[in-house]
Amino acid sequence: MTDDEIKATIRRLEENQVMRLVGYMGKVRSDDVVLDAGCGRGGTAFRLVQTSGCRVEGITIARYQADFATKAAGQLGLTDKTHFSVMDMLALGYPDNTFDHIFTNETTMYVVDLYKLFAGFRKVLKPGGRYTLATWNINQDYGDNPYVEPINDHYMIEMHTDLEYRKALEMNGFRLVTDNDLTEEVIPHWEIRSRWSMASGVEKYYLAGHKERAILYKMMSAEAVK
Protein backbone atom coordinates (compact mmCIF):
# COMPACT_ATOMS: atom_id res chain seq x y z
CA MET A 1 0.00 0.00 0.00
CA THR A 2 1.12 3.55 -0.71
CA ASP A 3 1.19 6.07 2.09
CA ASP A 4 -1.97 7.72 0.71
CA GLU A 5 -3.72 4.35 0.59
CA ILE A 6 -2.74 3.66 4.19
CA LYS A 7 -4.05 7.05 5.27
CA ALA A 8 -7.35 6.50 3.45
CA THR A 9 -7.73 3.03 4.97
CA ILE A 10 -7.09 4.34 8.47
CA ARG A 11 -9.73 7.01 7.86
CA ARG A 12 -12.27 4.36 6.82
CA LEU A 13 -11.48 2.20 9.84
CA GLU A 14 -11.90 5.20 12.16
CA GLU A 15 -15.25 5.99 10.53
CA ASN A 16 -16.31 2.37 11.09
CA GLN A 17 -15.27 2.65 14.73
CA VAL A 18 -17.44 5.74 15.22
CA MET A 19 -20.48 4.14 13.63
CA ARG A 20 -20.02 0.98 15.72
CA LEU A 21 -19.96 3.08 18.89
CA VAL A 22 -23.06 5.01 17.81
CA GLY A 23 -24.81 1.70 17.17
CA TYR A 24 -24.10 0.46 20.69
CA MET A 25 -25.75 3.55 22.18
CA GLY A 26 -29.16 2.06 21.46
CA LYS A 27 -32.08 4.22 20.39
CA VAL A 28 -31.15 7.90 20.22
CA ARG A 29 -34.17 10.10 19.50
CA SER A 30 -34.20 13.44 17.74
CA ASP A 31 -35.25 15.22 20.94
CA ASP A 32 -32.54 13.61 23.08
CA VAL A 33 -29.72 15.64 24.61
CA VAL A 34 -26.35 13.85 24.58
CA LEU A 35 -23.04 14.58 26.33
CA ASP A 36 -19.83 13.82 24.42
CA ALA A 37 -17.24 13.83 27.21
CA GLY A 38 -13.79 14.33 25.75
CA CYS A 39 -15.18 15.34 22.37
CA GLY A 40 -11.89 16.04 20.63
CA ARG A 41 -12.54 17.83 17.35
CA GLY A 42 -16.16 16.70 17.20
CA GLY A 43 -16.07 13.80 14.76
CA THR A 44 -18.20 11.35 16.76
CA ALA A 45 -20.65 14.07 17.79
CA PHE A 46 -21.21 15.08 14.17
CA ARG A 47 -21.90 11.52 13.05
CA LEU A 48 -24.36 11.01 15.91
CA VAL A 49 -26.27 14.18 15.04
CA GLN A 50 -26.36 13.27 11.36
CA THR A 51 -27.75 9.80 12.07
CA SER A 52 -30.23 10.64 14.84
CA GLY A 53 -30.98 14.36 14.77
CA CYS A 54 -30.25 14.68 18.51
CA ARG A 55 -28.51 17.58 20.21
CA VAL A 56 -24.94 17.08 21.47
CA GLU A 57 -23.00 18.97 24.13
CA GLY A 58 -19.29 18.33 23.57
CA ILE A 59 -16.68 19.06 26.23
CA THR A 60 -12.89 18.97 26.14
CA ILE A 61 -10.05 20.42 28.21
CA ALA A 62 -8.34 21.69 25.04
CA ARG A 63 -9.41 25.11 23.77
CA TYR A 64 -8.02 24.30 20.33
CA GLN A 65 -10.31 21.26 20.03
CA ALA A 66 -13.41 23.14 21.16
CA ASP A 67 -12.73 25.95 18.70
CA PHE A 68 -12.01 23.51 15.86
CA ALA A 69 -15.23 21.58 16.52
CA THR A 70 -17.28 24.79 16.70
CA LYS A 71 -15.90 25.92 13.34
CA ALA A 72 -16.49 22.49 11.80
CA ALA A 73 -20.08 22.49 13.06
CA GLY A 74 -20.67 25.73 11.17
CA GLN A 75 -19.20 24.28 8.00
CA LEU A 76 -21.42 21.19 8.32
CA GLY A 77 -24.55 23.20 9.09
CA LEU A 78 -24.84 21.64 12.57
CA THR A 79 -24.47 24.74 14.75
CA ASP A 80 -28.05 24.48 16.02
CA LYS A 81 -27.54 20.85 17.04
CA THR A 82 -24.11 21.02 18.69
CA HIS A 83 -22.30 23.06 21.29
CA PHE A 84 -18.64 22.63 22.20
CA SER A 85 -16.97 24.08 25.29
CA VAL A 86 -13.93 23.76 27.51
CA MET A 87 -14.80 21.72 30.59
CA ASP A 88 -13.18 19.05 32.77
CA MET A 89 -15.22 15.84 32.63
CA LEU A 90 -14.41 15.35 36.33
CA ALA A 91 -16.11 18.66 37.17
CA LEU A 92 -19.26 18.76 35.08
CA GLY A 93 -21.10 22.06 35.13
CA TYR A 94 -24.57 20.71 34.34
CA PRO A 95 -27.66 20.23 36.52
CA ASP A 96 -28.59 16.73 37.60
CA ASN A 97 -30.63 14.65 35.12
CA THR A 98 -29.66 16.78 32.11
CA PHE A 99 -28.75 14.13 29.54
CA ASP A 100 -30.51 11.21 27.88
CA HIS A 101 -27.19 9.70 26.75
CA ILE A 102 -23.51 10.13 27.55
CA PHE A 103 -20.64 8.68 25.56
CA THR A 104 -16.85 8.69 25.72
CA ASN A 105 -14.84 7.65 22.69
CA GLU A 106 -11.35 6.61 23.81
CA THR A 107 -11.07 9.23 26.53
CA THR A 108 -11.52 7.44 29.88
CA MET A 109 -7.88 6.32 29.94
CA TYR A 110 -6.96 9.99 30.43
CA VAL A 111 -8.77 9.95 33.79
CA VAL A 112 -7.07 8.45 36.84
CA ASP A 113 -10.24 7.91 38.95
CA LEU A 114 -12.96 6.00 37.08
CA TYR A 115 -15.18 5.94 40.16
CA LYS A 116 -15.25 9.72 40.40
CA LEU A 117 -15.81 10.01 36.65
CA PHE A 118 -18.75 7.62 36.56
CA ALA A 119 -20.28 9.16 39.68
CA GLY A 120 -20.36 12.51 37.88
CA PHE A 121 -21.84 10.93 34.78
CA ARG A 122 -24.58 9.24 36.82
CA LYS A 123 -25.63 12.56 38.38
CA VAL A 124 -26.13 14.38 35.08
CA LEU A 125 -27.66 11.36 33.30
CA LYS A 126 -31.41 10.87 33.53
CA PRO A 127 -32.63 7.67 35.23
CA GLY A 128 -32.89 5.04 32.53
CA GLY A 129 -30.41 6.91 30.33
CA ARG A 130 -27.44 5.21 28.70
CA TYR A 131 -23.70 5.68 29.02
CA THR A 132 -21.65 4.16 26.20
CA LEU A 133 -17.87 4.01 25.99
CA ALA A 134 -15.07 2.85 23.73
CA THR A 135 -11.71 2.17 25.35
CA TRP A 136 -8.64 0.03 25.31
CA ASN A 137 -7.94 -1.50 28.71
CA ILE A 138 -5.78 -3.98 30.57
CA ASN A 139 -6.62 -7.65 30.75
CA GLN A 140 -6.21 -8.24 34.48
CA ASP A 141 -5.89 -11.99 33.88
CA TYR A 142 -2.80 -11.68 31.67
CA GLY A 143 -0.26 -11.39 34.47
CA ASP A 144 2.97 -9.39 34.11
CA ASN A 145 2.08 -7.03 31.28
CA PRO A 146 4.96 -5.48 29.29
CA TYR A 147 2.70 -3.37 27.07
CA VAL A 148 1.01 -1.11 29.61
CA GLU A 149 3.90 1.19 30.52
CA PRO A 150 5.03 2.00 26.94
CA ILE A 151 1.46 2.91 25.92
CA ASN A 152 0.82 4.91 29.09
CA ASP A 153 4.08 6.80 28.67
CA HIS A 154 3.46 7.55 24.99
CA TYR A 155 0.02 9.08 25.50
CA MET A 156 0.52 10.23 29.10
CA ILE A 157 -2.48 8.19 30.20
CA GLU A 158 -3.43 5.76 32.96
CA MET A 159 -5.01 2.62 31.52
CA HIS A 160 -7.45 0.74 33.74
CA THR A 161 -8.27 -2.93 33.87
CA ASP A 162 -11.38 -4.36 32.29
CA LEU A 163 -12.59 -5.38 35.75
CA GLU A 164 -12.14 -1.82 37.07
CA TYR A 165 -14.49 -0.49 34.40
CA ARG A 166 -17.21 -2.97 35.26
CA LYS A 167 -16.85 -2.43 39.02
CA ALA A 168 -16.83 1.37 38.72
CA LEU A 169 -20.00 1.27 36.61
CA GLU A 170 -21.81 -1.03 39.03
CA MET A 171 -20.79 0.94 42.11
CA ASN A 172 -22.16 4.15 40.60
CA GLY A 173 -25.62 2.88 39.76
CA PHE A 174 -25.14 1.58 36.24
CA ARG A 175 -26.36 -1.74 34.88
CA LEU A 176 -24.19 -3.12 32.10
CA VAL A 177 -26.29 -3.69 28.98
CA THR A 178 -23.63 -4.65 26.42
CA ASP A 179 -19.97 -5.59 26.86
CA ASN A 180 -18.41 -6.01 23.44
CA ASP A 181 -14.89 -7.34 23.09
CA LEU A 182 -13.57 -6.03 19.76
CA THR A 183 -9.90 -6.79 20.38
CA GLU A 184 -9.42 -8.99 17.33
CA GLU A 185 -11.22 -6.49 15.10
CA VAL A 186 -8.79 -3.65 15.86
CA ILE A 187 -5.64 -5.64 15.06
CA PRO A 188 -5.76 -4.73 11.31
CA HIS A 189 -5.80 -1.04 12.26
CA TRP A 190 -2.51 -1.37 14.12
CA GLU A 191 -0.98 -3.58 11.43
CA ILE A 192 -1.69 -0.89 8.84
CA ARG A 193 -0.57 1.97 11.08
CA SER A 194 2.74 0.23 11.76
CA ARG A 195 3.55 0.55 8.03
CA TRP A 196 2.55 4.24 7.81
CA SER A 197 5.21 6.92 7.37
CA MET A 198 3.69 8.75 10.36
CA ALA A 199 3.93 5.72 12.67
CA SER A 200 5.05 6.84 16.12
CA GLY A 201 6.56 3.59 17.36
CA VAL A 202 3.80 2.80 19.85
CA GLU A 203 2.03 0.66 17.25
CA LYS A 204 4.12 -2.43 18.03
CA TYR A 205 2.95 -2.44 21.64
CA TYR A 206 -0.71 -2.26 20.67
CA LEU A 207 -0.25 -4.88 17.97
CA ALA A 208 1.50 -7.40 20.21
CA GLY A 209 -0.68 -6.51 23.21
CA HIS A 210 -3.91 -7.09 21.29
CA LYS A 211 -2.66 -10.29 19.65
CA GLU A 212 -1.75 -11.69 23.05
CA ARG A 213 -4.94 -10.27 24.62
CA ALA A 214 -2.86 -8.46 27.19
CA ILE A 215 -4.51 -5.23 26.01
CA LEU A 216 -8.23 -5.43 25.22
CA TYR A 217 -10.42 -3.16 23.12
CA LYS A 218 -13.93 -2.77 24.50
CA MET A 219 -17.17 -0.99 23.76
CA MET A 220 -19.57 -1.06 26.70
CA SER A 221 -23.02 0.40 27.22
CA ALA A 222 -24.67 0.75 30.62
CA GLU A 223 -28.06 1.97 31.81
CA ALA A 224 -28.50 4.35 34.72
CA VAL A 225 -30.62 2.39 37.20
CA LYS A 226 -33.86 4.18 38.02
CSV table of C-alpha atoms in Angstrom, one decimal:
chain,number,residue,atom,x,y,z
A,1,MET,CA,0.0,0.0,0.0
A,2,THR,CA,1.1,3.5,-0.7
A,3,ASP,CA,1.2,6.1,2.1
A,4,ASP,CA,-2.0,7.7,0.7
A,5,GLU,CA,-3.7,4.3,0.6
A,6,ILE,CA,-2.7,3.7,4.2
A,7,LYS,CA,-4.0,7.1,5.3
A,8,ALA,CA,-7.4,6.5,3.4
A,9,THR,CA,-7.7,3.0,5.0
A,10,ILE,CA,-7.1,4.3,8.5
A,11,ARG,CA,-9.7,7.0,7.9
A,12,ARG,CA,-12.3,4.4,6.8
A,13,LEU,CA,-11.5,2.2,9.8
A,14,GLU,CA,-11.9,5.2,12.2
A,15,GLU,CA,-15.2,6.0,10.5
A,16,ASN,CA,-16.3,2.4,11.1
A,17,GLN,CA,-15.3,2.6,14.7
A,18,VAL,CA,-17.4,5.7,15.2
A,19,MET,CA,-20.5,4.1,13.6
A,20,ARG,CA,-20.0,1.0,15.7
A,21,LEU,CA,-20.0,3.1,18.9
A,22,VAL,CA,-23.1,5.0,17.8
A,23,GLY,CA,-24.8,1.7,17.2
A,24,TYR,CA,-24.1,0.5,20.7
A,25,MET,CA,-25.8,3.5,22.2
A,26,GLY,CA,-29.2,2.1,21.5
A,27,LYS,CA,-32.1,4.2,20.4
A,28,VAL,CA,-31.2,7.9,20.2
A,29,ARG,CA,-34.2,10.1,19.5
A,30,SER,CA,-34.2,13.4,17.7
A,31,ASP,CA,-35.3,15.2,20.9
A,32,ASP,CA,-32.5,13.6,23.1
A,33,VAL,CA,-29.7,15.6,24.6
A,34,VAL,CA,-26.4,13.8,24.6
A,35,LEU,CA,-23.0,14.6,26.3
A,36,ASP,CA,-19.8,13.8,24.4
A,37,ALA,CA,-17.2,13.8,27.2
A,38,GLY,CA,-13.8,14.3,25.7
A,39,CYS,CA,-15.2,15.3,22.4
A,40,GLY,CA,-11.9,16.0,20.6
A,41,ARG,CA,-12.5,17.8,17.3
A,42,GLY,CA,-16.2,16.7,17.2
A,43,GLY,CA,-16.1,13.8,14.8
A,44,THR,CA,-18.2,11.4,16.8
A,45,ALA,CA,-20.7,14.1,17.8
A,46,PHE,CA,-21.2,15.1,14.2
A,47,ARG,CA,-21.9,11.5,13.1
A,48,LEU,CA,-24.4,11.0,15.9
A,49,VAL,CA,-26.3,14.2,15.0
A,50,GLN,CA,-26.4,13.3,11.4
A,51,THR,CA,-27.8,9.8,12.1
A,52,SER,CA,-30.2,10.6,14.8
A,53,GLY,CA,-31.0,14.4,14.8
A,54,CYS,CA,-30.3,14.7,18.5
A,55,ARG,CA,-28.5,17.6,20.2
A,56,VAL,CA,-24.9,17.1,21.5
A,57,GLU,CA,-23.0,19.0,24.1
A,58,GLY,CA,-19.3,18.3,23.6
A,59,ILE,CA,-16.7,19.1,26.2
A,60,THR,CA,-12.9,19.0,26.1
A,61,ILE,CA,-10.1,20.4,28.2
A,62,ALA,CA,-8.3,21.7,25.0
A,63,ARG,CA,-9.4,25.1,23.8
A,64,TYR,CA,-8.0,24.3,20.3
A,65,GLN,CA,-10.3,21.3,20.0
A,66,ALA,CA,-13.4,23.1,21.2
A,67,ASP,CA,-12.7,26.0,18.7
A,68,PHE,CA,-12.0,23.5,15.9
A,69,ALA,CA,-15.2,21.6,16.5
A,70,THR,CA,-17.3,24.8,16.7
A,71,LYS,CA,-15.9,25.9,13.3
A,72,ALA,CA,-16.5,22.5,11.8
A,73,ALA,CA,-20.1,22.5,13.1
A,74,GLY,CA,-20.7,25.7,11.2
A,75,GLN,CA,-19.2,24.3,8.0
A,76,LEU,CA,-21.4,21.2,8.3
A,77,GLY,CA,-24.6,23.2,9.1
A,78,LEU,CA,-24.8,21.6,12.6
A,79,THR,CA,-24.5,24.7,14.7
A,80,ASP,CA,-28.1,24.5,16.0
A,81,LYS,CA,-27.5,20.8,17.0
A,82,THR,CA,-24.1,21.0,18.7
A,83,HIS,CA,-22.3,23.1,21.3
A,84,PHE,CA,-18.6,22.6,22.2
A,85,SER,CA,-17.0,24.1,25.3
A,86,VAL,CA,-13.9,23.8,27.5
A,87,MET,CA,-14.8,21.7,30.6
A,88,ASP,CA,-13.2,19.1,32.8
A,89,MET,CA,-15.2,15.8,32.6
A,90,LEU,CA,-14.4,15.3,36.3
A,91,ALA,CA,-16.1,18.7,37.2
A,92,LEU,CA,-19.3,18.8,35.1
A,93,GLY,CA,-21.1,22.1,35.1
A,94,TYR,CA,-24.6,20.7,34.3
A,95,PRO,CA,-27.7,20.2,36.5
A,96,ASP,CA,-28.6,16.7,37.6
A,97,ASN,CA,-30.6,14.7,35.1
A,98,THR,CA,-29.7,16.8,32.1
A,99,PHE,CA,-28.8,14.1,29.5
A,100,ASP,CA,-30.5,11.2,27.9
A,101,HIS,CA,-27.2,9.7,26.8
A,102,ILE,CA,-23.5,10.1,27.5
A,103,PHE,CA,-20.6,8.7,25.6
A,104,THR,CA,-16.9,8.7,25.7
A,105,ASN,CA,-14.8,7.7,22.7
A,106,GLU,CA,-11.4,6.6,23.8
A,107,THR,CA,-11.1,9.2,26.5
A,108,THR,CA,-11.5,7.4,29.9
A,109,MET,CA,-7.9,6.3,29.9
A,110,TYR,CA,-7.0,10.0,30.4
A,111,VAL,CA,-8.8,9.9,33.8
A,112,VAL,CA,-7.1,8.5,36.8
A,113,ASP,CA,-10.2,7.9,38.9
A,114,LEU,CA,-13.0,6.0,37.1
A,115,TYR,CA,-15.2,5.9,40.2
A,116,LYS,CA,-15.3,9.7,40.4
A,117,LEU,CA,-15.8,10.0,36.6
A,118,PHE,CA,-18.8,7.6,36.6
A,119,ALA,CA,-20.3,9.2,39.7
A,120,GLY,CA,-20.4,12.5,37.9
A,121,PHE,CA,-21.8,10.9,34.8
A,122,ARG,CA,-24.6,9.2,36.8
A,123,LYS,CA,-25.6,12.6,38.4
A,124,VAL,CA,-26.1,14.4,35.1
A,125,LEU,CA,-27.7,11.4,33.3
A,126,LYS,CA,-31.4,10.9,33.5
A,127,PRO,CA,-32.6,7.7,35.2
A,128,GLY,CA,-32.9,5.0,32.5
A,129,GLY,CA,-30.4,6.9,30.3
A,130,ARG,CA,-27.4,5.2,28.7
A,131,TYR,CA,-23.7,5.7,29.0
A,132,THR,CA,-21.6,4.2,26.2
A,133,LEU,CA,-17.9,4.0,26.0
A,134,ALA,CA,-15.1,2.8,23.7
A,135,THR,CA,-11.7,2.2,25.4
A,136,TRP,CA,-8.6,0.0,25.3
A,137,ASN,CA,-7.9,-1.5,28.7
A,138,ILE,CA,-5.8,-4.0,30.6
A,139,ASN,CA,-6.6,-7.7,30.7
A,140,GLN,CA,-6.2,-8.2,34.5
A,141,ASP,CA,-5.9,-12.0,33.9
A,142,TYR,CA,-2.8,-11.7,31.7
A,143,GLY,CA,-0.3,-11.4,34.5
A,144,ASP,CA,3.0,-9.4,34.1
A,145,ASN,CA,2.1,-7.0,31.3
A,146,PRO,CA,5.0,-5.5,29.3
A,147,TYR,CA,2.7,-3.4,27.1
A,148,VAL,CA,1.0,-1.1,29.6
A,149,GLU,CA,3.9,1.2,30.5
A,150,PRO,CA,5.0,2.0,26.9
A,151,ILE,CA,1.5,2.9,25.9
A,152,ASN,CA,0.8,4.9,29.1
A,153,ASP,CA,4.1,6.8,28.7
A,154,HIS,CA,3.5,7.5,25.0
A,155,TYR,CA,0.0,9.1,25.5
A,156,MET,CA,0.5,10.2,29.1
A,157,ILE,CA,-2.5,8.2,30.2
A,158,GLU,CA,-3.4,5.8,33.0
A,159,MET,CA,-5.0,2.6,31.5
A,160,HIS,CA,-7.4,0.7,33.7
A,161,THR,CA,-8.3,-2.9,33.9
A,162,ASP,CA,-11.4,-4.4,32.3
A,163,LEU,CA,-12.6,-5.4,35.7
A,164,GLU,CA,-12.1,-1.8,37.1
A,165,TYR,CA,-14.5,-0.5,34.4
A,166,ARG,CA,-17.2,-3.0,35.3
A,167,LYS,CA,-16.9,-2.4,39.0
A,168,ALA,CA,-16.8,1.4,38.7
A,169,LEU,CA,-20.0,1.3,36.6
A,170,GLU,CA,-21.8,-1.0,39.0
A,171,MET,CA,-20.8,0.9,42.1
A,172,ASN,CA,-22.2,4.2,40.6
A,173,GLY,CA,-25.6,2.9,39.8
A,174,PHE,CA,-25.1,1.6,36.2
A,175,ARG,CA,-26.4,-1.7,34.9
A,176,LEU,CA,-24.2,-3.1,32.1
A,177,VAL,CA,-26.3,-3.7,29.0
A,178,THR,CA,-23.6,-4.7,26.4
A,179,ASP,CA,-20.0,-5.6,26.9
A,180,ASN,CA,-18.4,-6.0,23.4
A,181,ASP,CA,-14.9,-7.3,23.1
A,182,LEU,CA,-13.6,-6.0,19.8
A,183,THR,CA,-9.9,-6.8,20.4
A,184,GLU,CA,-9.4,-9.0,17.3
A,185,GLU,CA,-11.2,-6.5,15.1
A,186,VAL,CA,-8.8,-3.6,15.9
A,187,ILE,CA,-5.6,-5.6,15.1
A,188,PRO,CA,-5.8,-4.7,11.3
A,189,HIS,CA,-5.8,-1.0,12.3
A,190,TRP,CA,-2.5,-1.4,14.1
A,191,GLU,CA,-1.0,-3.6,11.4
A,192,ILE,CA,-1.7,-0.9,8.8
A,193,ARG,CA,-0.6,2.0,11.1
A,194,SER,CA,2.7,0.2,11.8
A,195,ARG,CA,3.6,0.6,8.0
A,196,TRP,CA,2.6,4.2,7.8
A,197,SER,CA,5.2,6.9,7.4
A,198,MET,CA,3.7,8.7,10.4
A,199,ALA,CA,3.9,5.7,12.7
A,200,SER,CA,5.0,6.8,16.1
A,201,GLY,CA,6.6,3.6,17.4
A,202,VAL,CA,3.8,2.8,19.9
A,203,GLU,CA,2.0,0.7,17.2
A,204,LYS,CA,4.1,-2.4,18.0
A,205,TYR,CA,3.0,-2.4,21.6
A,206,TYR,CA,-0.7,-2.3,20.7
A,207,LEU,CA,-0.3,-4.9,18.0
A,208,ALA,CA,1.5,-7.4,20.2
A,209,GLY,CA,-0.7,-6.5,23.2
A,210,HIS,CA,-3.9,-7.1,21.3
A,211,LYS,CA,-2.7,-10.3,19.6
A,212,GLU,CA,-1.7,-11.7,23.1
A,213,ARG,CA,-4.9,-10.3,24.6
A,214,ALA,CA,-2.9,-8.5,27.2
A,215,ILE,CA,-4.5,-5.2,26.0
A,216,LEU,CA,-8.2,-5.4,25.2
A,217,TYR,CA,-10.4,-3.2,23.1
A,218,LYS,CA,-13.9,-2.8,24.5
A,219,MET,CA,-17.2,-1.0,23.8
A,220,MET,CA,-19.6,-1.1,26.7
A,221,SER,CA,-23.0,0.4,27.2
A,222,ALA,CA,-24.7,0.7,30.6
A,223,GLU,CA,-28.1,2.0,31.8
A,224,ALA,CA,-28.5,4.3,34.7
A,225,VAL,CA,-30.6,2.4,37.2
A,226,LYS,CA,-33.9,4.2,38.0
